Coordinates of C-alpha atoms and ligand atoms in Angstrom, one line a residue:
M1 CA 0.0 0.0 0.0
T2 CA 1.3 3.5 -0.8
R3 CA 2.0 5.5 2.3
R4 CA -0.2 8.5 2.6
H5 CA 0.9 12.0 3.8
V6 CA -0.9 13.6 6.7
V7 CA -0.4 17.2 7.7
V8 CA -1.1 18.0 11.4
I9 CA -1.7 21.6 12.3
G10 CA -0.4 22.3 15.8
G11 CA 2.5 20.5 17.5
S12 CA 1.3 20.5 21.1
A13 CA 0.0 17.5 23.1
T14 CA -2.7 16.4 20.7
G15 CA -0.9 17.1 17.5
M16 CA 2.1 15.2 18.6
A17 CA -0.1 12.3 19.8
A18 CA -1.8 12.2 16.4
A19 CA 1.6 12.2 14.7
L20 CA 2.7 9.3 16.9
A21 CA -0.5 7.3 16.3
L22 CA -0.5 7.9 12.5
A23 CA 3.1 7.0 12.1
R24 CA 2.4 3.8 13.9
S25 CA -0.3 3.1 11.3
G26 CA 2.4 3.5 8.6
E27 CA 1.7 7.0 7.4
R28 CA 4.1 9.9 6.7
V29 CA 3.4 12.8 8.9
T30 CA 4.3 16.5 8.9
V31 CA 3.6 18.5 12.0
L32 CA 3.4 22.3 11.5
E33 CA 3.7 24.3 14.7
R34 CA 3.6 28.1 14.9
D35 CA 5.7 28.5 18.0
A36 CA 9.5 27.8 18.4
I37 CA 9.6 24.5 20.3
P38 CA 13.3 23.4 20.1
V39 CA 14.3 19.9 21.3
C40 CA 16.1 20.9 24.5
A41 CA 18.5 18.8 26.4
S42 CA 16.3 18.3 29.4
A43 CA 12.7 18.8 30.7
V44 CA 14.0 21.4 33.2
E45 CA 15.6 23.4 30.3
A46 CA 12.3 23.1 28.3
F47 CA 10.4 24.3 31.4
E48 CA 12.7 27.3 31.8
S49 CA 13.2 28.2 28.1
W50 CA 10.1 27.3 26.0
Q51 CA 7.9 30.3 25.2
R52 CA 4.6 29.0 24.0
P53 CA 2.2 31.8 23.3
G54 CA 0.1 29.3 21.3
T55 CA -0.4 27.1 24.4
P56 CA -0.4 29.4 27.5
Q57 CA -1.9 26.7 29.6
A58 CA 1.3 24.7 29.4
R59 CA 2.4 26.9 32.3
H60 CA -0.5 25.6 34.4
S61 CA -1.0 22.6 36.6
H62 CA -1.9 19.5 34.6
A63 CA -3.4 16.2 36.0
F64 CA -2.9 13.3 33.7
L65 CA -5.8 11.0 34.6
A66 CA -5.7 7.2 34.9
R67 CA -7.4 6.8 31.5
L68 CA -4.6 8.7 29.9
H69 CA -1.9 6.9 31.9
N70 CA -3.2 3.5 31.0
S71 CA -3.6 4.3 27.3
V72 CA -0.1 5.8 27.0
R73 CA 1.3 2.7 28.8
D74 CA -0.7 0.3 26.5
R75 CA -0.6 2.0 23.1
A76 CA 2.8 3.6 23.2
P77 CA 5.0 1.6 25.7
D78 CA 8.2 3.1 24.4
F79 CA 7.0 6.7 24.9
Y80 CA 5.7 5.6 28.3
Q81 CA 9.2 4.4 29.2
A82 CA 10.7 7.6 28.0
L83 CA 8.3 9.6 30.2
L84 CA 9.4 7.5 33.3
A85 CA 13.0 8.0 32.4
A86 CA 12.4 11.7 32.3
G87 CA 11.1 11.7 35.9
A88 CA 7.4 11.2 35.4
A89 CA 5.9 8.6 37.8
P90 CA 2.9 6.4 37.9
L91 CA 0.9 7.4 40.9
R92 CA -1.2 4.7 42.3
L93 CA -3.9 6.5 44.3
A94 CA -3.7 3.9 47.1
E95 CA -0.1 4.7 47.6
I96 CA -0.2 8.5 48.1
V97 CA -3.0 9.1 50.6
G98 CA -2.8 9.3 54.3
D99 CA -4.1 6.7 56.8
T100 CA -7.7 7.8 56.9
Q101 CA -8.3 7.2 53.2
A102 CA -5.8 4.4 52.7
A103 CA -8.2 1.9 54.4
L104 CA -10.9 2.9 52.0
L105 CA -9.1 3.3 48.7
P106 CA -9.4 0.4 46.3
A107 CA -6.1 -1.2 45.3
D108 CA -7.2 -1.3 41.6
E109 CA -4.2 -1.4 39.4
D110 CA -5.9 0.8 36.7
L111 CA -6.5 3.6 39.2
T112 CA -3.0 5.0 38.4
L113 CA -2.4 8.6 37.4
L114 CA 0.7 10.0 35.7
A115 CA 2.6 12.5 37.9
C116 CA 4.2 14.7 35.3
R117 CA 4.4 18.4 34.5
R118 CA 2.7 19.4 31.2
I119 CA 5.9 20.7 29.7
T120 CA 7.7 17.5 30.6
F121 CA 5.0 15.5 28.8
D122 CA 5.3 17.6 25.7
W123 CA 9.1 17.7 25.8
V124 CA 9.4 13.9 25.9
L125 CA 6.9 13.5 23.1
R126 CA 8.7 16.2 21.1
R127 CA 12.1 14.3 21.5
H128 CA 10.4 11.0 20.8
L129 CA 9.0 12.3 17.4
A130 CA 12.4 13.9 16.6
A131 CA 13.9 10.4 16.6
S132 CA 11.2 9.1 14.2
T133 CA 11.9 8.7 10.5
D134 CA 8.2 8.9 9.7
V135 CA 7.5 12.3 11.3
V136 CA 8.8 15.7 10.3
Y137 CA 8.2 18.3 13.0
R138 CA 8.5 21.8 11.7
D139 CA 8.2 24.6 14.3
R140 CA 7.8 28.3 13.5
V141 CA 5.4 27.4 10.7
M142 CA 2.0 29.1 10.8
V143 CA -0.8 27.5 8.9
E144 CA -2.9 30.2 7.2
G145 CA -5.5 28.3 5.3
L146 CA -6.6 25.1 3.5
E147 CA -6.3 24.0 -0.1
A148 CA -9.4 22.2 -1.5
S149 CA -11.4 21.3 -4.6
P150 CA -15.0 20.1 -4.8
D151 CA -15.5 16.3 -4.5
A152 CA -17.4 15.1 -7.5
S153 CA -19.6 12.5 -5.7
T154 CA -20.6 14.4 -2.6
G155 CA -20.2 18.0 -3.6
L156 CA -18.2 18.6 -0.3
P157 CA -14.9 20.4 -0.4
Q158 CA -12.1 17.8 -0.5
V159 CA -9.1 19.2 1.4
R160 CA -5.8 18.6 -0.5
G161 CA -3.3 20.4 1.7
V162 CA -2.6 23.6 3.6
R163 CA -1.2 27.1 2.9
A164 CA 1.5 27.9 5.5
R165 CA 4.1 30.6 6.2
A166 CA 7.5 29.5 7.7
A167 CA 9.3 32.1 9.8
E168 CA 12.5 31.5 7.8
S169 CA 11.4 30.6 4.2
G170 CA 8.0 32.4 3.8
A171 CA 4.8 31.2 2.1
E172 CA 4.4 27.6 0.9
R173 CA 1.7 25.1 -0.1
I174 CA 1.9 21.6 1.4
A175 CA -0.1 18.8 -0.1
A176 CA -1.7 16.2 2.1
D177 CA -4.1 13.2 1.9
L178 CA -5.5 14.2 5.3
V179 CA -5.2 17.4 7.3
V180 CA -5.6 17.1 11.1
D181 CA -6.6 20.3 12.9
A182 CA -4.9 20.1 16.3
S183 CA -4.4 23.9 16.7
G184 CA -6.2 24.1 20.0
R185 CA -9.1 26.0 21.6
R186 CA -8.4 29.1 19.4
T187 CA -8.4 27.2 16.1
R188 CA -9.3 29.3 13.0
L189 CA -11.1 26.3 11.5
R190 CA -14.3 28.3 11.1
E191 CA -12.6 30.9 8.8
W192 CA -10.5 28.2 7.0
L193 CA -13.7 26.3 6.2
A194 CA -15.6 29.4 5.1
A195 CA -12.7 30.2 2.7
I196 CA -13.0 26.9 0.9
G197 CA -16.8 27.2 0.5
A198 CA -17.8 24.7 3.3
A199 CA -21.1 25.1 5.2
P200 CA -20.6 27.2 8.4
L201 CA -18.9 25.5 11.3
E202 CA -21.2 25.9 14.4
S203 CA -20.1 25.4 18.0
E204 CA -21.8 24.9 21.3
V205 CA -20.1 27.4 23.8
Q206 CA -20.9 28.0 27.4
P207 CA -18.7 29.8 30.1
C208 CA -17.1 27.6 32.6
G209 CA -17.8 30.2 35.3
I210 CA -14.2 30.3 36.7
F211 CA -10.8 32.0 36.4
Y212 CA -7.8 29.8 37.1
C213 CA -4.5 30.6 38.9
T214 CA -1.5 28.3 39.2
R215 CA 1.8 28.5 41.0
F216 CA 4.6 25.9 40.9
Y217 CA 6.7 25.0 44.0
R218 CA 9.8 22.8 44.5
L219 CA 10.1 20.5 47.6
H220 CA 13.3 21.2 49.6
E221 CA 16.0 18.6 49.4
G222 CA 15.4 15.8 51.8
V223 CA 11.8 16.8 52.6
E224 CA 9.1 14.2 51.9
P225 CA 5.9 15.3 50.1
P226 CA 3.2 15.8 52.7
P227 CA 0.6 13.0 52.9
I228 CA -2.6 13.7 51.1
D229 CA -5.3 12.9 53.7
G230 CA -8.5 13.9 52.0
P231 CA -9.4 15.0 48.5
I232 CA -6.6 16.3 46.3
G233 CA -8.9 19.0 45.2
A234 CA -12.3 20.3 46.3
D235 CA -14.7 23.1 46.3
L236 CA -15.0 25.5 49.2
G237 CA -18.2 26.9 47.7
Y238 CA -16.7 30.2 46.7
M239 CA -13.3 28.9 45.6
K240 CA -11.9 25.6 44.2
Y241 CA -8.5 24.3 44.9
A242 CA -6.3 21.4 43.8
I243 CA -2.8 20.0 44.4
F244 CA -1.0 18.6 41.4
P245 CA 2.0 16.4 42.3
G246 CA 4.5 16.6 39.4
D247 CA 8.0 15.3 38.4
S248 CA 11.4 16.4 39.6
R249 CA 10.1 17.2 43.1
I250 CA 8.0 20.0 41.6
F251 CA 4.3 20.3 42.3
S252 CA 1.7 23.0 41.7
I253 CA -1.3 24.4 43.4
T254 CA -4.3 25.7 41.5
L255 CA -7.0 28.1 42.9
A256 CA -10.1 28.9 40.9
A257 CA -13.1 31.2 41.6
A258 CA -15.9 33.0 39.8
P259 CA -14.6 35.8 37.4
E260 CA -17.2 38.2 39.0
D261 CA -15.7 37.8 42.5
R262 CA -13.4 40.8 42.4
E263 CA -12.1 40.2 45.9
L264 CA -10.9 36.7 45.2
R265 CA -9.4 37.7 41.9
R266 CA -6.6 39.2 43.9
V267 CA -5.1 35.6 44.4
V268 CA -3.2 36.3 41.1
R269 CA -0.8 38.3 43.3
E270 CA 1.9 36.2 44.8
R271 CA 1.5 37.1 48.5
V272 CA -2.3 36.8 48.3
F273 CA -2.0 33.4 46.5
Q274 CA 0.4 32.2 49.3
A275 CA -2.0 33.4 52.0
A276 CA -5.0 31.6 50.4
A277 CA -3.0 28.4 50.0
A278 CA -1.8 28.6 53.6
A279 CA -5.4 29.1 54.8
I280 CA -6.7 25.8 53.3
P281 CA -5.8 22.8 55.4
A282 CA -5.2 20.5 52.4
T283 CA -2.7 22.9 50.7
R284 CA -1.2 24.4 53.9
S285 CA 1.4 21.8 54.5
W286 CA 2.5 21.8 50.9
V287 CA 3.2 25.6 50.7
D288 CA 4.8 25.7 54.2
P289 CA 8.2 27.5 53.7
A290 CA 9.9 24.7 55.6
V291 CA 8.6 22.2 53.0
S292 CA 8.8 24.0 49.7
A293 CA 9.6 27.2 47.9
P294 CA 7.7 28.8 45.0
I295 CA 9.6 28.6 41.7
T296 CA 7.3 30.6 39.4
R297 CA 5.0 33.6 39.6
V298 CA 1.2 33.0 39.7
H299 CA -0.1 32.3 36.2
G300 CA -3.7 33.3 35.6
F301 CA -6.1 32.1 32.9
G302 CA -9.5 33.6 32.1
D303 CA -12.2 33.5 29.5
L304 CA -12.7 29.7 29.9
N305 CA -15.5 28.1 28.0
D306 CA -17.0 24.6 27.5
T307 CA -16.9 24.2 23.7
L308 CA -17.9 21.5 21.2
R309 CA -17.3 22.2 17.5
L310 CA -20.0 20.5 15.3
F311 CA -17.8 19.4 12.4
V312 CA -20.1 16.6 11.4
R313 CA -23.7 17.6 10.8
D314 CA -26.5 15.3 9.6
D315 CA -24.0 12.4 9.2
A316 CA -21.7 14.4 6.8
P317 CA -18.5 16.3 7.6
L318 CA -18.2 19.9 6.5
A319 CA -15.2 18.9 4.4
L320 CA -13.5 15.7 3.3
G321 CA -9.8 14.9 4.1
L322 CA -9.9 17.1 7.3
F323 CA -10.8 16.5 10.9
P324 CA -10.3 18.4 14.2
V325 CA -9.0 16.7 17.3
G326 CA -8.1 17.7 20.9
D327 CA -9.1 21.2 22.0
A328 CA -9.9 22.3 18.5
L329 CA -12.8 19.8 18.6
V330 CA -13.9 19.8 22.2
H331 CA -12.7 21.3 25.5
A332 CA -14.3 21.8 28.9
N333 CA -13.5 23.2 32.3
P334 CA -9.8 22.6 33.0
L335 CA -10.6 21.7 36.6
S336 CA -11.9 18.4 35.4
G337 CA -8.4 17.6 34.2
R338 CA -9.7 15.8 31.1
G339 CA -8.3 17.9 28.3
C340 CA -5.1 16.0 27.5
T341 CA -6.9 12.7 27.9
L342 CA -9.6 13.8 25.4
G343 CA -6.9 15.0 23.1
W344 CA -4.8 11.8 23.3
L345 CA -7.9 9.5 22.8
S346 CA -9.2 11.6 19.9
A347 CA -5.8 11.4 18.2
W348 CA -5.7 7.6 18.4
M349 CA -9.3 7.3 17.4
L350 CA -8.5 9.3 14.3
A351 CA -5.5 7.2 13.4
D352 CA -7.5 4.0 13.9
A353 CA -10.4 5.2 11.8
W354 CA -8.1 6.5 9.1
A355 CA -6.4 3.1 8.9
R356 CA -9.8 1.3 8.7
H357 CA -11.2 3.4 5.8
P358 CA -8.5 3.6 3.2
G359 CA -9.7 5.5 0.1
D360 CA -13.0 6.3 1.8
P361 CA -12.8 9.8 3.3
L362 CA -16.6 10.0 4.0
G363 CA -16.6 6.6 5.7
F364 CA -13.6 7.7 7.8
A365 CA -15.3 10.9 8.9
R366 CA -18.5 9.1 9.8
A367 CA -16.8 6.3 11.7
L368 CA -14.6 8.8 13.6
H369 CA -17.5 11.1 14.4
A370 CA -19.6 8.1 15.7
E371 CA -16.8 7.0 18.0
I372 CA -16.2 10.5 19.3
A373 CA -19.9 11.0 20.0
R374 CA -20.0 7.7 21.9
E375 CA -16.7 7.9 23.8
L376 CA -15.8 11.5 24.2
V377 CA -18.8 13.8 23.9
P378 CA -20.5 12.5 27.1
W379 CA -17.5 13.9 29.1
Y380 CA -18.0 17.3 27.6
E381 CA -21.7 17.2 28.3
D382 CA -21.1 16.2 31.9
M383 CA -18.8 19.1 32.5
R384 CA -21.1 21.5 30.6
D385 CA -24.0 20.5 32.8
Q386 CA -21.9 20.7 36.0
D387 CA -20.7 24.2 35.1
H388 CA -24.2 25.3 34.3
A389 CA -25.4 24.1 37.8
A390 CA -22.4 25.7 39.5
I391 CA -22.9 29.1 37.9
R392 CA -26.5 29.0 39.0
A393 CA -25.6 28.1 42.5
A394 CA -22.9 30.8 42.7
G395 CA -25.5 33.3 41.4
L396 CA -28.0 32.3 44.1
A397 CA -25.3 32.5 46.8
R398 CA -24.3 36.0 45.7
A399 CA -28.0 37.0 45.9
G400 CA -28.1 35.9 49.5
I401 CA -30.1 32.7 48.8
D402 CA -28.8 29.4 50.2
P403 CA -28.3 27.2 47.1
L404 CA -28.8 24.1 49.2
T405 CA -32.3 24.9 50.5
F406 CA -34.4 22.5 48.4
E407 CA -37.8 22.8 50.2
R408 CA -39.8 25.5 48.6
P409 CA -42.3 27.5 50.7
D410 CA -45.2 25.6 49.0
G411 CA -43.8 22.3 50.2
S412 CA -42.5 21.2 46.8
V413 CA -38.8 20.3 46.2
D414 CA -36.4 22.3 44.0
P415 CA -34.6 19.4 42.1
G416 CA -31.5 21.5 41.4
A417 CA -31.0 22.4 45.0
Y418 CA -31.8 18.9 46.1
L419 CA -29.0 17.5 43.9
R420 CA -26.6 20.1 45.2
S421 CA -27.5 19.1 48.8
L422 CA -27.1 15.4 47.9
I423 CA -23.6 16.1 46.6
R424 CA -22.4 18.4 49.4
D425 CA -24.0 16.5 52.3
G426 CA -24.1 13.0 50.8
L427 CA -21.5 12.4 48.2
V428 CA -18.7 14.4 49.7
P429 CA -18.9 12.9 53.2
A430 CA -19.5 9.4 51.7
L431 CA -16.0 9.7 50.0
R432 CA -14.6 9.7 53.5
E433 CA -16.8 6.9 54.9
D434 CA -17.7 4.5 52.1
A435 CA -15.2 2.6 50.0
V436 CA -17.8 1.6 47.4
V437 CA -18.7 5.3 46.8
L438 CA -15.1 6.4 46.8
R439 CA -14.2 3.8 44.2
A440 CA -17.1 4.6 42.0
F441 CA -16.2 8.3 42.2
L442 CA -12.5 7.8 41.4
R443 CA -13.3 5.6 38.5
V444 CA -15.5 8.3 37.0
F445 CA -13.1 11.1 37.9
N446 CA -10.4 9.2 36.1
M447 CA -12.6 8.6 33.0
L448 CA -12.5 4.8 33.5
D449 CA -16.3 4.5 33.9
S450 CA -18.9 6.6 32.1
P451 CA -19.9 9.9 33.8
K452 CA -23.4 8.7 34.4
S453 CA -22.3 5.6 36.2
L454 CA -21.8 7.4 39.6
L455 CA -25.3 8.6 40.4
G456 CA -26.7 6.1 37.9
S457 CA -25.7 3.1 39.9
P458 CA -28.6 2.2 42.3
D459 CA -26.2 0.7 44.9
V460 CA -24.0 3.8 44.9
L461 CA -26.9 6.2 45.0
Q462 CA -28.5 4.3 47.9
R463 CA -25.2 4.6 49.9
I464 CA -25.0 8.4 49.1
V465 CA -28.6 8.9 50.2
A466 CA -27.9 7.0 53.4
V467 CA -25.0 9.3 54.3
W468 CA -27.1 12.3 53.3
Q469 CA -29.9 11.2 55.6
R470 CA -27.5 11.4 58.5
R471 CA -26.5 15.0 57.6
H472 CA -27.9 16.5 60.8
Q473 CA -26.2 14.1 63.1
R474 CA -22.7 14.9 61.7
E475 CA -20.4 17.7 62.7
P476 CA -20.1 19.9 59.6
F477 CA -16.9 18.9 57.8
R478 CA -14.9 22.0 57.0
L479 CA -12.6 21.9 54.0
G480 CA -11.4 25.4 54.7
P481 CA -12.3 28.8 56.0
D482 CA -15.7 30.4 55.0
R483 CA -15.6 33.1 52.4
D484 CA -15.6 36.1 54.9
E485 CA -12.7 34.6 56.8
M486 CA -10.8 33.9 53.6
A487 CA -11.5 37.4 52.3
T488 CA -10.1 38.9 55.6
R489 CA -6.9 36.9 55.3
L490 CA -6.5 37.9 51.6
R491 CA -7.0 41.6 52.5
A492 CA -4.3 41.2 55.2
A493 CA -1.9 39.8 52.7
Ligands
FAD501 C1 -5.7 26.6 32.7 C2 -5.7 25.2 32.1 C3 -5.4 24.1 32.9 C4 -5.6 22.8 32.3 N1 -5.3 21.7 33.1 C5 -5.5 20.5 32.6 C6 -5.2 19.3 33.3 O1 -5.0 19.4 34.6 N2 -5.3 18.1 32.7 C7 -5.6 18.0 31.4 O2 -5.6 16.9 30.9 N3 -5.8 19.1 30.7 C8 -5.8 20.3 31.2 N4 -6.1 21.4 30.4 C9 -6.5 21.2 29.0 C10 -5.2 20.9 28.2 O3 -4.3 21.9 28.4 C11 -5.6 21.0 26.7 O4 -6.7 20.1 26.6 C12 -4.5 20.6 25.8 O5 -3.5 21.5 25.8 C13 -5.0 20.4 24.4 O6 -4.0 20.1 23.6 P1 -4.1 20.5 22.1 O7 -2.8 20.0 21.5 O8 -5.3 20.0 21.5 O9 -4.1 22.1 22.0 P2 -3.0 23.1 22.5 O10 -2.2 22.5 23.6 O11 -3.7 24.4 22.8 O12 -2.0 23.3 21.3 C14 -2.4 23.9 20.1 C15 -1.1 24.1 19.3 O13 -1.4 24.5 18.0 C16 -0.5 25.6 17.6 N5 -1.2 26.4 16.6 C17 -2.3 27.1 16.8 N6 -2.6 27.7 15.6 C18 -1.7 27.3 14.7 C19 -1.5 27.5 13.3 N7 -2.4 28.3 12.6 N8 -0.5 27.0 12.7 C20 0.4 26.2 13.4 N9 0.3 25.9 14.7 C21 -0.8 26.5 15.3 C22 -0.3 26.3 18.9 O14 0.9 27.1 18.9 C23 -0.2 25.1 19.9 O15 1.1 24.6 20.0 C24 -6.0 22.7 31.0 C25 -6.3 23.8 30.2 C26 -6.2 25.1 30.8 C27 -6.6 26.3 29.9

């Protein structure tokens, strides 16, 4: 069989995963990346020297979920070994928690995350591809548009390559049998499609309702990472927090709150961020100056949306010989930690579908779309619905209404408030008391079981309701200070 040529637009996590997967299927791949991403000598050098305006989130905390860890290990064992050699580590949940949760945590082998900084992940992948004879990675090349002609049988535009501009050599046209758009959340796919006469690309877009702040720290020599005795991330109601263990004794803390909350937006300042992290019991021991020191400023990220691009409508793609993957196709609230997993999975689905449908671009697009709709879109819908509910609850709280009061004055029940109450006073305490609930939660959180399987399981739901029914007998469990106390501390900082 003649080898086909695939052009991948964007050389970040998903674009590189697509190149890896397509090369394994026997294709020739050219990756075009607008930023300068040199193959540095070490992950630390990449962390310090890479400027990536095209992927600003690379400077933020990244969790690599068990679904991603397991798929990397199984589908690309040599890349997995290279990650471990670079300092990334499999993190079995049962091994990192303190005594309280250890007794409850399932020992399941597949509940294993990858502790790794985002830049390390990309650097190892970049180096791995540089050693491949099937992949050409060209950085400082900006794709400006698509080359296409009408397909005689379907009337759809058939993409035949891209128009690009290289920083050193200027404009060029690059022919391709398939173009993969992995150019991220700010893809220009809509304009590119319009320019080749395709039907308009529509998207579902909804705000995530948060801004996001991250700071990286390094553990002092000889100091053990503090035990994690409780959730690694949680919601204080007005602010969300998470701890991200990384590689090379570096970890990061992320804080997120509503963009409208002007007072909390001050956490983007270093002293205020430090004060907030020191006020939360779960993060306090990590940012203790005796344990670690900050190694970066606080990086902020705003304008976050849940987005799904509708590239296939009525069972037909908007163009043949083209498909978006990763963030260019779908992205959701980063707090879910699902972006890189969705990108990696979509890249391998694309390579598999492309290999299964040689010479049939319509069949390829339909098969890939069906798999994405079945396997990936439910994760986006789950996050979109959660964000919608959280934005509503935050709005009620700001208006002085308790978002957990579910009994209406006329005796009826507000289902949204009931669900919030069930989660806060049922699910959250059950995670500390019931191994079955904890296991089900962790499997969904890590994308190993479907998002509906947590509250959709009668057994799990019954256990959560049983804990919720005892809510008045339990001392309220405080994950951290209330909003007023936090605001006072932040003002003092
Ligand atoms: C604040 C924040 C925190 C996050 N935390 C997590 C987390 O904990 N876990 C997780 O799994 N995910 C997380 N994500 C999501 C994750 O970062 C993304 O899902 C992931 O980066 C998607 O990879 P991608 O390759 O599809 O897109 P990107 O990483 O955005 O890469 C797109 C690439 O395309 C290049 N490009 C763009 N246009 C062109 C062009 N015209 N020509 C050539 N190149 C171009 C860009 O320079 C860039 O390199 C987070 C996201 C944010 C915003």
